[in-house]
Amino acid sequence: MSRIQIIIDSIAGAVGAVLGFMYGEVNGLFRALIAFMILDYVSGVLVAIAEKKLSSAVGFKGIAKKLLILVFLSVGHIADTYVLGGVPVAMTAVMLFYIANEGISIVENASALGL
């Protein structure tokens, strides 16, 4: 195995370990939240294009909000693991809240597009 391949594998392993620590197992709710976050962002961009208000600053703010949701998920997982003894309560609550919130935002964006 080449030295470059070893470095790439090591980096991938380290990233995987960090993500595993931060989020634990990737379940259906987690996948649904990620899908809703992507759909919300895309629908928001479509609204901005339709209204001729597309802005990189506003788009960056939207991405920052999505990253903050991921931070809250990580805090929920860590609380579940170290405070609640592995019972997935906090992270599940955070996921359900933000799935609902993103869903509402998607509907608002659809409404703004005339659907």
Coordinates of C-alpha atoms in Angstrom, one line a residue, residues 49-109:
I49 CA -34.3 32.7 -7.4
A50 CA -38.0 33.2 -8.1
E51 CA -38.1 36.4 -6.1
K52 CA -34.8 37.6 -7.7
K53 CA -33.3 37.9 -4.2
L54 CA -30.5 35.3 -4.4
S55 CA -27.7 36.3 -2.1
S56 CA -24.5 34.5 -1.1
A57 CA -24.7 36.2 2.4
V58 CA -28.2 34.9 3.0
G59 CA -27.2 31.5 1.7
F60 CA -24.2 31.3 4.0
K61 CA -26.5 32.2 6.9
G62 CA -28.7 29.3 5.9
I63 CA -25.8 26.9 5.9
A64 CA -24.6 28.2 9.2
K65 CA -28.1 27.5 10.7
K66 CA -27.9 23.9 9.3
L67 CA -24.5 23.4 10.9
L68 CA -25.8 24.7 14.2
I69 CA -28.6 22.0 14.0
L70 CA -25.8 19.4 13.6
V71 CA -24.1 20.9 16.7
F72 CA -27.3 20.5 18.7
L73 CA -27.6 16.9 17.5
S74 CA -24.1 16.2 18.7
V75 CA -24.8 17.8 22.1
G76 CA -28.0 15.6 22.3
H77 CA -26.0 12.5 21.5
I78 CA -23.3 13.2 24.0
A79 CA -25.9 14.0 26.7
D80 CA -27.7 10.7 25.9
T81 CA -24.4 8.8 26.1
Y82 CA -22.8 10.3 29.2
V83 CA -25.7 11.7 31.2
L84 CA -28.6 9.4 30.4
G85 CA -26.6 6.2 30.2
G86 CA -27.1 5.6 26.5
V87 CA -30.9 6.1 26.3
P88 CA -31.5 8.0 23.1
V89 CA -33.9 10.7 24.4
A90 CA -32.2 14.1 23.9
M91 CA -30.9 13.4 20.4
T92 CA -34.2 11.9 19.3
A93 CA -36.1 15.0 20.7
V94 CA -33.7 17.3 18.8
M95 CA -34.1 15.3 15.6
L96 CA -37.9 15.3 15.8
F97 CA -38.1 19.0 16.6
Y98 CA -35.9 20.0 13.7
I99 CA -37.6 17.5 11.3
A100 CA -40.9 19.3 12.1
N101 CA -39.2 22.7 11.8
E102 CA -37.6 21.9 8.5
G103 CA -40.8 20.4 7.2
I104 CA -42.7 23.6 8.0
S105 CA -40.1 25.7 6.3
I106 CA -40.3 23.5 3.2
V107 CA -44.1 24.0 3.1
E108 CA -43.6 27.8 3.5
N109 CA -41.1 27.8 0.6

